[in-house]
XYZ file of C-alpha atoms in Angstrom:
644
model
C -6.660 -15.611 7.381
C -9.272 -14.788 9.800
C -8.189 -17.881 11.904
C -4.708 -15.886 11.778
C -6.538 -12.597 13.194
C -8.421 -14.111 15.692
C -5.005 -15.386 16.784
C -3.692 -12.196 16.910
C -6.056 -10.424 19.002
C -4.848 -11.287 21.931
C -1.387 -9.918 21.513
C -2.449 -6.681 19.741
C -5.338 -5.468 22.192
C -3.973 -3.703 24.697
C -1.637 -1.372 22.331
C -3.351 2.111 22.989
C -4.306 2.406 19.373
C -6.385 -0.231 19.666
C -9.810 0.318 19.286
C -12.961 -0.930 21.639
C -14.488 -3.835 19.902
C -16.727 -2.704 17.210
C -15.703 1.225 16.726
C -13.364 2.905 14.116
C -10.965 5.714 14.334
C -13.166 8.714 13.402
C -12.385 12.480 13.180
C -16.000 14.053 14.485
C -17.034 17.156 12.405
C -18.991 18.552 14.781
C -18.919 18.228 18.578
C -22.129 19.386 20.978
C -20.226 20.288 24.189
C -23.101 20.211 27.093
C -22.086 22.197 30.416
C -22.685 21.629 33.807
C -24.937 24.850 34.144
C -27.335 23.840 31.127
C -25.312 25.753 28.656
C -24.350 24.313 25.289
C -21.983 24.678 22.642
C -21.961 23.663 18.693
C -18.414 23.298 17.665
C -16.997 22.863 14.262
C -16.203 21.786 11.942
C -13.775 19.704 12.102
C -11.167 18.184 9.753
C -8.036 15.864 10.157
C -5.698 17.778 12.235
C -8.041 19.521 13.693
C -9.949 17.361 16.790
C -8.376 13.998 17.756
C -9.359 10.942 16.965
C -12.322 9.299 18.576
C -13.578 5.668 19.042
C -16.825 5.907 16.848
C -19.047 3.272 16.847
C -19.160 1.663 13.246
C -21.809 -0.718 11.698
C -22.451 -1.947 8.303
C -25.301 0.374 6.456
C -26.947 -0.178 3.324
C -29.876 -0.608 1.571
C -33.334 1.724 1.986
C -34.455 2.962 4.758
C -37.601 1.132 6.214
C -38.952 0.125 9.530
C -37.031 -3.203 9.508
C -33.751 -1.366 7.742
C -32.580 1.672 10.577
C -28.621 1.163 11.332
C -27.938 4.048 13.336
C -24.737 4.851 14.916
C -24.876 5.396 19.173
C -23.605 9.233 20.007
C -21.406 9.340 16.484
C -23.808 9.940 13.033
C -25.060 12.393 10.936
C -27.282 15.407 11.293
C -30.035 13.026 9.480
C -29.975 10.693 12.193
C -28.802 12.788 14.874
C -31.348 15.750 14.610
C -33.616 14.767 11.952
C -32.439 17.339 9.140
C -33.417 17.013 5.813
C -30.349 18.051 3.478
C -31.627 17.516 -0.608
C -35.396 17.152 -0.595
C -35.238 13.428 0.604
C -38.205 11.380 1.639
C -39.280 13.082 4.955
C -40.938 9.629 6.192
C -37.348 8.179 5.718
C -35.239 11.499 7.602
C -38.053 10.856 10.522
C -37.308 7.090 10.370
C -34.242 7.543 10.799
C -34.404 9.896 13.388
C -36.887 7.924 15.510
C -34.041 4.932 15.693
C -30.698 7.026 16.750
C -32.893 8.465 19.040
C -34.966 4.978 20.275
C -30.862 3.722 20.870
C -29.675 6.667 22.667
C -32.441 5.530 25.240
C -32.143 2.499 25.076
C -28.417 2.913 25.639
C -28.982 5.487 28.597
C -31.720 3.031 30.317
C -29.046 -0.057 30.245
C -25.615 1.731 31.503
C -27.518 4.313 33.401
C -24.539 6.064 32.994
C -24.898 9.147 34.597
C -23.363 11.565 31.779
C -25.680 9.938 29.879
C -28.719 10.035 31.448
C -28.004 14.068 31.460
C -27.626 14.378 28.154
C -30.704 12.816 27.372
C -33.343 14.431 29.830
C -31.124 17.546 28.257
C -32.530 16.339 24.986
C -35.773 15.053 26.080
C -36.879 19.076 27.484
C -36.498 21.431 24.893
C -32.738 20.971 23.762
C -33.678 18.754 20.706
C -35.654 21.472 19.083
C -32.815 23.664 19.987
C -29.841 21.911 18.833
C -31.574 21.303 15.558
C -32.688 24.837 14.823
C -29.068 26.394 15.956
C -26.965 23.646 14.177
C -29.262 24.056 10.898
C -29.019 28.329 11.304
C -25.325 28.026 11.848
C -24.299 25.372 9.063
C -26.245 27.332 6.430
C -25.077 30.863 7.538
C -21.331 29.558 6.889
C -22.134 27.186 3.779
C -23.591 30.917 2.445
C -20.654 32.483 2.554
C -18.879 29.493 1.367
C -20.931 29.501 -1.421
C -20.364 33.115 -2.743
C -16.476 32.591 -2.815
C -16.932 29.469 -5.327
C -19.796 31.014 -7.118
C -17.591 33.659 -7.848
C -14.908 31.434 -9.378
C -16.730 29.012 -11.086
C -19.409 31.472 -12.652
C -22.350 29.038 -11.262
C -24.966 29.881 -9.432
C -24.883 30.590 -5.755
C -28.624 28.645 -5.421
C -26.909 25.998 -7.146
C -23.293 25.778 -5.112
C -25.082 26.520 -2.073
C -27.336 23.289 -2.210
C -24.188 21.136 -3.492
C -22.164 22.251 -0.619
C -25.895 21.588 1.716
C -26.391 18.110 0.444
C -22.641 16.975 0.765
C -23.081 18.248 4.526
C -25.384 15.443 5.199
C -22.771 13.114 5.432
C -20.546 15.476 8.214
C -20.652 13.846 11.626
C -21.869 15.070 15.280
C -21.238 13.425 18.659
C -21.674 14.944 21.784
C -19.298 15.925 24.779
C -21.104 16.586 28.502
C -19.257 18.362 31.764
C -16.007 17.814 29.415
C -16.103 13.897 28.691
C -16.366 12.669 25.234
C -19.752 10.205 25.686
C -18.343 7.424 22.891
C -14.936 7.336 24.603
C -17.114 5.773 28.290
C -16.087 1.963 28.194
C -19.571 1.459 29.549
C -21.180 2.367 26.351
C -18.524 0.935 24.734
C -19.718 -2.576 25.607
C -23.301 -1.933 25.514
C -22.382 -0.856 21.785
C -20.994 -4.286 21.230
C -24.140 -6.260 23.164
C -26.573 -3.928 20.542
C -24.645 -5.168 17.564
C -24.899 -8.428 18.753
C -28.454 -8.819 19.207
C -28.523 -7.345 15.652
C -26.226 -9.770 13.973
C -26.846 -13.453 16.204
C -28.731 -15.602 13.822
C -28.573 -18.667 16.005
C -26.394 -21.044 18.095
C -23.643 -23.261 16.418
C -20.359 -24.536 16.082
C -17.594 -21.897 15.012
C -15.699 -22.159 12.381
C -12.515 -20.147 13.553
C -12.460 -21.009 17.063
C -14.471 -24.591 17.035
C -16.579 -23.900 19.951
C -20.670 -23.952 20.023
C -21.512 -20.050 19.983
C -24.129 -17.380 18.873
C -23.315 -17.077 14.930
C -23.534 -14.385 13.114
C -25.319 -13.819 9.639
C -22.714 -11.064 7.998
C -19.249 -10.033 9.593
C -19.621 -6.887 11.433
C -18.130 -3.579 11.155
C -16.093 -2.087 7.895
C -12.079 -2.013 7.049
C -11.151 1.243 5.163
C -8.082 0.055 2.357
C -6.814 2.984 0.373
C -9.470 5.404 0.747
C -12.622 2.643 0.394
C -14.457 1.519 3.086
C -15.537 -2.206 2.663
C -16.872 -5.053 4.754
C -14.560 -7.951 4.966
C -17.290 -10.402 3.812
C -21.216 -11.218 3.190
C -23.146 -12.760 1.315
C -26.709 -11.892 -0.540
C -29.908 -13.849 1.037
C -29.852 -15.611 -2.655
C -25.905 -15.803 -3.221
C -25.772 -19.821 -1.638
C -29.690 -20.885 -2.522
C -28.707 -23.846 -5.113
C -26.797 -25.192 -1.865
C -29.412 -24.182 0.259
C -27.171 -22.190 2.253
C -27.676 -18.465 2.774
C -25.436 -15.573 4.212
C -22.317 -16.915 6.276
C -24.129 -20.423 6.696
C -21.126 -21.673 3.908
C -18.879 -21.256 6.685
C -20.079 -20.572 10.348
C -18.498 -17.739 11.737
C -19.962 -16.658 15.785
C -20.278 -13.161 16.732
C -16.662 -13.420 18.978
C -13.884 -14.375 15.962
C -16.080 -11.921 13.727
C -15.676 -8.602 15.481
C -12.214 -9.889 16.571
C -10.778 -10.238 13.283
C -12.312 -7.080 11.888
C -10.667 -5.170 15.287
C -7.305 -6.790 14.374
C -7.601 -6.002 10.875
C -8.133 -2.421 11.466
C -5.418 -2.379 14.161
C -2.740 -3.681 11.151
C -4.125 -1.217 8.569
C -3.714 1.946 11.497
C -0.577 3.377 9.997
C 0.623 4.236 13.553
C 1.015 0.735 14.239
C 3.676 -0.285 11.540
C 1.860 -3.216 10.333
C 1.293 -2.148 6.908
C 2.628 -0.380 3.704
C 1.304 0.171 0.301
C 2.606 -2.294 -2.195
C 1.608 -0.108 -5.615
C -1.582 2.500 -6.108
C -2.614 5.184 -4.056
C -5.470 7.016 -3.810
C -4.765 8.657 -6.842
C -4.780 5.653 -9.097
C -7.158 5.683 -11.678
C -8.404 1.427 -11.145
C -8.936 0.448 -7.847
C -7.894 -2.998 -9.333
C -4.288 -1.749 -9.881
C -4.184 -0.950 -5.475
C -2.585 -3.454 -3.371
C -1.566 -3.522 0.136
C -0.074 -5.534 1.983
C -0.431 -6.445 5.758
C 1.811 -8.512 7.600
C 2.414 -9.425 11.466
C 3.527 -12.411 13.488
C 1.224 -14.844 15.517
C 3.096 -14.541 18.737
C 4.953 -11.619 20.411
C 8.636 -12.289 19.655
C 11.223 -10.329 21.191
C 14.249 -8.914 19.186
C 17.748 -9.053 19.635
C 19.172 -7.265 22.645
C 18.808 -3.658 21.686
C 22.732 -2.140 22.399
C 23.824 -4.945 19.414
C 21.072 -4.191 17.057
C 21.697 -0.032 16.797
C 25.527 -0.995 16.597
C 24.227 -2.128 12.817
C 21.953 0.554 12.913
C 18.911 -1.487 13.089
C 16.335 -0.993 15.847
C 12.939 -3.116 15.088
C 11.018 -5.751 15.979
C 11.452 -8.857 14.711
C 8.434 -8.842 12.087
C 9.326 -5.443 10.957
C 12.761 -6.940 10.040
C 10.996 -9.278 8.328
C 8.937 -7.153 6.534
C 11.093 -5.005 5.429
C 12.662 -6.406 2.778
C 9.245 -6.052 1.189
C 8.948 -2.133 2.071
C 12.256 -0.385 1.336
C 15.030 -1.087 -0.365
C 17.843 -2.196 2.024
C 19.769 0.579 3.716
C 21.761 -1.599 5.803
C 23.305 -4.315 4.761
C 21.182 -7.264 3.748
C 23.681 -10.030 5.367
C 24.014 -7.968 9.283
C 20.071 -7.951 9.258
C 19.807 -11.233 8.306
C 22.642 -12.204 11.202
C 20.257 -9.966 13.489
C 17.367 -12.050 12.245
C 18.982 -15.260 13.277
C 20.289 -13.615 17.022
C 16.625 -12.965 17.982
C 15.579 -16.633 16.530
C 18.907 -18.203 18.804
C 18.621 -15.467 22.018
C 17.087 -16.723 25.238
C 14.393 -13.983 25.211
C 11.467 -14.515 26.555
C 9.214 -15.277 22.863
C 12.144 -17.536 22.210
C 10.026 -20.515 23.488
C 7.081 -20.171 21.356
C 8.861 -19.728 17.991
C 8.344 -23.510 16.849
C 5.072 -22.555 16.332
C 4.955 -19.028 15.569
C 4.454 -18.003 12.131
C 5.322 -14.739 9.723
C 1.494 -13.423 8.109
C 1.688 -11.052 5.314
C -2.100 -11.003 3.290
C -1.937 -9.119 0.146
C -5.376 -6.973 -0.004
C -7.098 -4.148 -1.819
C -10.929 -2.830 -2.708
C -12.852 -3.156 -5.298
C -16.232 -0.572 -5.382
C -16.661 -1.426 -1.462
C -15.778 -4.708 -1.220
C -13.106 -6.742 0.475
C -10.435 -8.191 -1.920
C -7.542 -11.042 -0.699
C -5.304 -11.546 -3.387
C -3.152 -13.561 -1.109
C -2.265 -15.016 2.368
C 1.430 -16.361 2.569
C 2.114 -18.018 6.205
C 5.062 -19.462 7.016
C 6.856 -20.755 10.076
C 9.408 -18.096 11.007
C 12.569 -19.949 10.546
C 11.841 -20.947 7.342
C 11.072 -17.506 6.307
C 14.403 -16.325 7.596
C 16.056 -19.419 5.345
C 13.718 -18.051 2.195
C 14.257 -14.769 2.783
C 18.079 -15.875 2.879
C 18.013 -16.787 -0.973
C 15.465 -14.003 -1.852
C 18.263 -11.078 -0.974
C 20.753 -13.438 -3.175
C 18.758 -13.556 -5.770
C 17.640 -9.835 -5.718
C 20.975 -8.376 -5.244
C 22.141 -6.306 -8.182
C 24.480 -3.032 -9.095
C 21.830 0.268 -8.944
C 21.906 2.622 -11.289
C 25.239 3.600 -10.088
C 27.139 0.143 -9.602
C 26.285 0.091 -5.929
C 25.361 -3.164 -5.207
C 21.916 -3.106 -3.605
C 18.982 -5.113 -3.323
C 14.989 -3.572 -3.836
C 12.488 -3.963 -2.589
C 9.505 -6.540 -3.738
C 7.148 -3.036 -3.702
C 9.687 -1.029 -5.980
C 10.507 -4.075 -8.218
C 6.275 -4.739 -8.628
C 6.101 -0.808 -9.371
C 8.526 -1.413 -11.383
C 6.890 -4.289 -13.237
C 3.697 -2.150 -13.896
C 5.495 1.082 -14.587
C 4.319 2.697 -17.901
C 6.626 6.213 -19.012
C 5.039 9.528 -18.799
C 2.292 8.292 -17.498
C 0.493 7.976 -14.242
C -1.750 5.008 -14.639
C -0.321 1.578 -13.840
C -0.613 -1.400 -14.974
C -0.777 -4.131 -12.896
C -0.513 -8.048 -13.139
C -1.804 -9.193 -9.792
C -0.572 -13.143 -10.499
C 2.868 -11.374 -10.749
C 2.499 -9.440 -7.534
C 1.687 -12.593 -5.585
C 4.431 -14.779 -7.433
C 6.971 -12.089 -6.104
C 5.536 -12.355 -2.925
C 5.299 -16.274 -2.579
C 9.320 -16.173 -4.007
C 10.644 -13.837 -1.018
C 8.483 -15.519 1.379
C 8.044 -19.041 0.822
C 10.770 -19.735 -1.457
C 8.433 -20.791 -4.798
C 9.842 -20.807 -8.176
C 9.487 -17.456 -10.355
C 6.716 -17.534 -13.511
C 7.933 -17.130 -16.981
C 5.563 -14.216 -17.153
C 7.580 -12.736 -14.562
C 10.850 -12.656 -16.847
C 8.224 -11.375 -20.145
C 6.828 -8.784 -18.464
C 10.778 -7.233 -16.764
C 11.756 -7.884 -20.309
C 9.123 -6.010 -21.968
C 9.012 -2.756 -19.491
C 13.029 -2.995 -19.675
C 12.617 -2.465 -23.404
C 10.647 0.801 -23.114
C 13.196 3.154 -25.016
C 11.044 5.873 -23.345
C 12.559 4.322 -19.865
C 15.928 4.928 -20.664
C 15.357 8.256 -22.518
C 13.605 9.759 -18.814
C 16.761 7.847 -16.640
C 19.481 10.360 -18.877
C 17.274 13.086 -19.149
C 19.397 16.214 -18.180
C 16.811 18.346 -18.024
C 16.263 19.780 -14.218
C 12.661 19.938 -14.322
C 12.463 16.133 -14.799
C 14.490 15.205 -11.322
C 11.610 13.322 -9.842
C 10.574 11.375 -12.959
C 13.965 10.748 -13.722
C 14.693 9.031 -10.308
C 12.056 7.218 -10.568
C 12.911 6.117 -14.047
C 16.623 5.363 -12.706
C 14.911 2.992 -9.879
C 12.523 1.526 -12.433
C 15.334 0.035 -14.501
C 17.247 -1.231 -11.260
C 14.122 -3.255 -9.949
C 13.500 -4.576 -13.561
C 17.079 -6.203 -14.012
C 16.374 -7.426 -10.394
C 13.350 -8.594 -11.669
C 15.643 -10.818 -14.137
C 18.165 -11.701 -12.223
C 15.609 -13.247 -9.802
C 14.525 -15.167 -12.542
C 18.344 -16.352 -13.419
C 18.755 -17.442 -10.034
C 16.019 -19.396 -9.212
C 15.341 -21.334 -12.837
C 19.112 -21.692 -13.539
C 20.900 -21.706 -10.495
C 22.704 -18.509 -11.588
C 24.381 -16.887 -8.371
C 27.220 -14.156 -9.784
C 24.985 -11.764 -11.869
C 24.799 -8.665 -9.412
C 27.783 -6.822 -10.877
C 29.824 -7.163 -14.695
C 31.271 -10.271 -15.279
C 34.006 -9.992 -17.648
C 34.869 -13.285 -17.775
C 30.988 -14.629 -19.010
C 31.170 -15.720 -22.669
C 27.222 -16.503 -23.237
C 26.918 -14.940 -26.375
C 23.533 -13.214 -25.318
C 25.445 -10.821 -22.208
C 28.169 -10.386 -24.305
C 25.708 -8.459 -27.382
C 24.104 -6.759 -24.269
C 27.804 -5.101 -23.223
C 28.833 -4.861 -26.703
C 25.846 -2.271 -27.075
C 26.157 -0.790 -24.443
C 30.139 0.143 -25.772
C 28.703 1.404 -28.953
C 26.196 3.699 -27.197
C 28.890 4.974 -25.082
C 31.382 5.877 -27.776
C 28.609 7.258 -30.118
C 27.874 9.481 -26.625
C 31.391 10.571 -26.100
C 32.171 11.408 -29.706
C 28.801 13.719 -29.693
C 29.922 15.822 -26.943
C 27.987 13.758 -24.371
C 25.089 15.473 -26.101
C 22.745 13.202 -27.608
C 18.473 13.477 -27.639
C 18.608 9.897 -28.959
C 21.035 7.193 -28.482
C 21.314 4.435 -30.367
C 20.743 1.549 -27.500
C 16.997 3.606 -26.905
C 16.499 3.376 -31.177
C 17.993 -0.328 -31.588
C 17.801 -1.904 -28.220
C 14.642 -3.719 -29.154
C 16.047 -4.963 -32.314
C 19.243 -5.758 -31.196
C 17.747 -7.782 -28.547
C 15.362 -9.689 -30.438
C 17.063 -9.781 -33.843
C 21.059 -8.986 -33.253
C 22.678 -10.154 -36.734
C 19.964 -7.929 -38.472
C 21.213 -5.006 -35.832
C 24.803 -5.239 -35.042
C 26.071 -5.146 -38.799
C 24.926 -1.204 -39.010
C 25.385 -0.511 -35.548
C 29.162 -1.622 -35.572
C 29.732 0.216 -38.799
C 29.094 3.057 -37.320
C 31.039 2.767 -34.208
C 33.896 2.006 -36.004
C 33.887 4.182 -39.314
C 32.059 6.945 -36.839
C 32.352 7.027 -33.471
C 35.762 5.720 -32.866
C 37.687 7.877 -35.313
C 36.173 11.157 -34.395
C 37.554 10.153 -30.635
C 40.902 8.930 -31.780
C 41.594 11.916 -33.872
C 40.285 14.459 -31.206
C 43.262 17.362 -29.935
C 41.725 16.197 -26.167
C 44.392 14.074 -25.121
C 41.730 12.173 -22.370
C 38.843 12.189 -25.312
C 41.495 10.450 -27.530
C 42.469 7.877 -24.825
C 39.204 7.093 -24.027
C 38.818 6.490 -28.036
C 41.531 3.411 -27.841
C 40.386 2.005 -24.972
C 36.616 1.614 -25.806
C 37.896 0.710 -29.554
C 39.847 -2.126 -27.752
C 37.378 -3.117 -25.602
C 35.122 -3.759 -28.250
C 37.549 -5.746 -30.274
C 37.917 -7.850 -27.374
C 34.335 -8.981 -26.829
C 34.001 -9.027 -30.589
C 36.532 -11.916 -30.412
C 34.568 -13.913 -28.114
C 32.060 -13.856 -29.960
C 31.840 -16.475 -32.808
C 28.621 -15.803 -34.589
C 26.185 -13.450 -33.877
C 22.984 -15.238 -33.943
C 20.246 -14.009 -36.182
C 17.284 -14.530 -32.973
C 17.246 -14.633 -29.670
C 15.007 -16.773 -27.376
C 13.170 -14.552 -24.116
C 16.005 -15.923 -22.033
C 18.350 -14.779 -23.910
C 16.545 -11.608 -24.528
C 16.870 -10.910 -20.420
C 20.584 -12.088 -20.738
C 21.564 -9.550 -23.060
C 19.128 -6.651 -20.732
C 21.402 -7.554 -18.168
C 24.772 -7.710 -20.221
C 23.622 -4.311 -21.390
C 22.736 -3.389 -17.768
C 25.619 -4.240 -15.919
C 28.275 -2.459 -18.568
C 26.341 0.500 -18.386
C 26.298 0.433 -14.587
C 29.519 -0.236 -14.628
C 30.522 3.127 -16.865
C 28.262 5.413 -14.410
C 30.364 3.794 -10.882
C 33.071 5.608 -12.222
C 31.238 8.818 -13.901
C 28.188 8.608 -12.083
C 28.489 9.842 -8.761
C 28.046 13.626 -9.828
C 24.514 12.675 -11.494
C 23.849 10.931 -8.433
C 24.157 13.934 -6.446
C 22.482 16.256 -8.456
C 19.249 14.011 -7.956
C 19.408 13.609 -4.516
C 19.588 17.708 -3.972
């Protein structure tokens, strides 16, 4: 993968959201505006929304503080470093450490760019502003903390000592950088690079031969810089002085990395996970979730710069993206337009004489599967794949996929709803995710592999949930939300299966009812569904139970045991209750399902006493697709209600 980034640099770096080598997108919360006339100004804080973004530069940090251990951050760090403030009753040796480096670089930085904004803002410093800054910035911040402090006091019935020095301690992490005659210091491409040289010097090791780019260069000893995923900011890699010893390798000596490819594939890496640059989504988790184990996302891009198809044919389909956002998107959302027209759009841009159209025999699709775990880096996966063969495995993916919604609308999910789907657990908000399944749904769209049988157990087993079912009919209005979600749940999981179905068997027409299958397994699965809708109709469509949410698990696993009481008491129950109703439509409706279910009852010989886990999906999706079926003709009112 970080041969891949590298790669990638080139074509990414001169998008304006992409950083200076070395810095991270960074919200300041304080700013120290210095005037042409000697005046200054302290303002703050600020939050997202608030003050733009700024190019801060970013190092790795860790560890104590000694003489040997100060990381401090050029013109962007906190009031610790910055002015020497001690927040919680640390060790004053350490706060003065600390100090003594931030401001030993600001020098050092001023006396190699003697950059003129700069050099003011340090013989600004170097009179009697220091002392200043640090008294009016300490005044200030506890004067509003204060009266912070009273409000919460007030509501939580704690001290106000005791908030006040919570809400003190916490600000030692808040940020300052400084602003002279109206230009933002860290934003000078001057310092910039001298940034980048100071890091270097810090992290060269030595001379050798690259790993990445093959060359002999100034290695590094730990990749620099720090990737934020979900909330968590971690280091892509590094390794303990001891990790390697039995080898007698230490740090990045198991694979030499120089100083180049490392900052380069961290700045690419960051560029992807920048939300404004549409090169990432959120495969399941959020910041929310409970595990950081359960959090995946997913980054994806192409090695080369490919152009799409011209532009007037693509918004004709209503489709207007690049070519690895079409590519990716099957993966995001579910379809919207229709899965064949973007693939024919796909295969335009592959055919078009554009100008990337030379380079795509070697061009590849990326998409790493990633997440963080208590700070550090975590690659479940790296799929890449030449681009035409993508569009030929992406091809048989939307096949395979394709199934009737909750609604009978043929559609086709997405590979993030069906692996929420897969770790979905009812009424509650912790998920439960199987990471081998993730990737295996991954390496299926993208590189055509075959499906795991733990991918049809676990569909199968979530499918079963009666709770499932019971939230996707709830009537209630206070459970829209869940309900959808529940409704979109049990489309992805009979996906789920059908993928399975199409890739071990070779099945191909299992997206809609089939009326004309005789496996004995999808004909239980409709025959259930018959008797849940006739025991529904002959309550008044008003049921808290139905009998498919009580029997569904033994009817699936064990139908002879099932099926004996449940058809008893469609047909000594159910059906004559409809037949005999005054409601000329009610009693209709009474024939027709009573004939219905005399008609699969005939083409079926012998109900078997078990059924195997294949058979077990089989019947989910005989079940699945009658009851689709029934709601394409009733269903379009419910459907509406949820959208509102």
């Amino acid at each position: 993968m970080f041969r891949a980034l590298v790669r990638a640099y080139g074509r990414f770096r001169d998008d304006e959201i992409f950083l200076p080598s070395a810095h991270k997108w960074r919200v300041p919360t304080w700013v120290v505006e210095l005037e042409s006339d000697g005046s200054y100004f302290i303002k703050g804080p600020f939050s997202r929304g608030d003050h733009a973004d700024l190019p801060a530069p970013d190092r790795q940090r860790s560890g104590s503080i000694t003489a040997k251990n100060l990381k401090p951050k050029l013109l962007f760090d906190d009031p610790r470093y910055t002015f020497g403030l001690n927040f919680a009753n640390e060790d004053e040796q350490a706060i003065s450490l600390m100090h003594r480096g931030y401001m030993s670089l600001l020098f050092d930085a001023a006396g190699q760019t003697q950059h003129p904004l700069l050099i003011r803002l340090i013989d600004f410093l170097d009179s009697s502003g220091l002392s200043i800054l640090r008294q009016a910035f300490s005044t200030e911040r506890k004067k509003a903390l204060e009266a912070i402090a009273i409000n919460k006091s007030k509501k939580s019935r704690k001290p106000k000592e005791s908030v006040f020095q919570e809400l003190w301690t916490k600000a030692k992490s808040e940020s300052i950088t400084f602003r002279v005659n109206g230009v933002y210091l860290v934003r000078i491409p001057q310092i910039q690079s001298y940034w980048l040289n100071h890091l270097r010097s810090d992290l060269v090791f030595g001379m050798g031969q690259c790993s990445i780019c093959g060359s002999e260069k100034e290695l590094v000893r730990l990749v620099p810089g720090e990737i934020t995923i979900q909330g968590q900011n971690c280091q892509i890699t590094s390794f303990n002085k001891t990790a390697f010893d039995s080898y007698g390798k230490t740090q990045t000596k198991n694979a030499n990395l120089c100083f180049d490819c490392a900052v380069r594939a961290v700045d690419t890496l960051r560029y992807l996970l920048d939300k404004r640059s549409g090169h990432s989504f959120i495969v399941i988790g959020s910041k929310d979730t409970s595990s950081n184990l359960n959090k995946s996302t997913a980054v994806y891009w192409t090695s080369d710069d490919i152009d799409k198809a011209p532009k007037s044919q693509n918004e004709q389909e209503g489709i207007n993206a690049s070519l690895e956002e079409l590519l990716a998107s099957f993966a995001v959302k579910p379809s919207t337009v229709s899965p064949t027209a973007t693939l024919e759009t796909i295969e335009r841009t592959l055919q078009a004489p554009l100008a990337g159209s030379s380079i795509l025999a070697q061009s590849e699709f990326h998409i790493a599967l990633i997440a963080a775990n208590n700070r550090r880096f975590v690659l479940r996966d790296h799929i890449s794949q030449p681009v035409g063969e993508v569009v030929s495995n992406i091809r048989s993916w939307l096949k395979s996929a394709e199934v009737v919604d909750y609604f009978g609308e043929r559609r086709v999910p997405s590979l993030a709803e069906i692996a929420r789907a897969l770790s979905y657990r009812p009424g509650s908000s912790n998920i439960d995710t199987n990471h081998k399944i993730l990737q295996n749904l991954f390496q299926i769209a993208y590189t055509g592999a075959m499906p795991s049988a733990g991918l049809l157990a676990i569909a199968l087993l979530r499918f079963k949930n009666p709770k499932l079912f019971a939230m996707a009919d709830s009537r209630s209005s206070k459970d829209a939300r869940a309900r959808f979600n529940a409704r979109a749940t049990i489309w992805s999981l009979a996906s789920a299966m059908k993928v399975w179905f199409y890739y071990m068997r070779g099945e191909e027409e299992m997206e809609e009812l089939s009326k004309n299958r005789n496996a004995v397994p999808y004909l239980l699965g409709r025959l259930l569904a018959w008797i849940e809708r006739v025991q529904w109709e002959a309550s008044g469509r008003k049921l808290e139970r139905t009998v498919a949410q009580t029997h569904f698990g033994l009817a699936s696993t064990a139908p002879a045991l099932a099926f004996g009481q449940l058809l008893k008491a469609a047909t000594v129950a159910y059906l004559p209750k409809l037949t005999k109703s005054k409601d000329s439509k009610q009693a209709g409706f009474g024939v027709n399902a009573g004939n219905e279910i005399a008609r699969i009852m005939s083409r079926i010989v012998d109900i078997p006493k078990t059924l195997t886990l294949e058979e077990q999906a089989e019947f989910a999706l005989g079940f699945y697709h009658q009851r689709a079926d029934f709601r394409s003709g009733y269903g379009k009112k419910d459907q509406e209600e949820d959208d509102e």
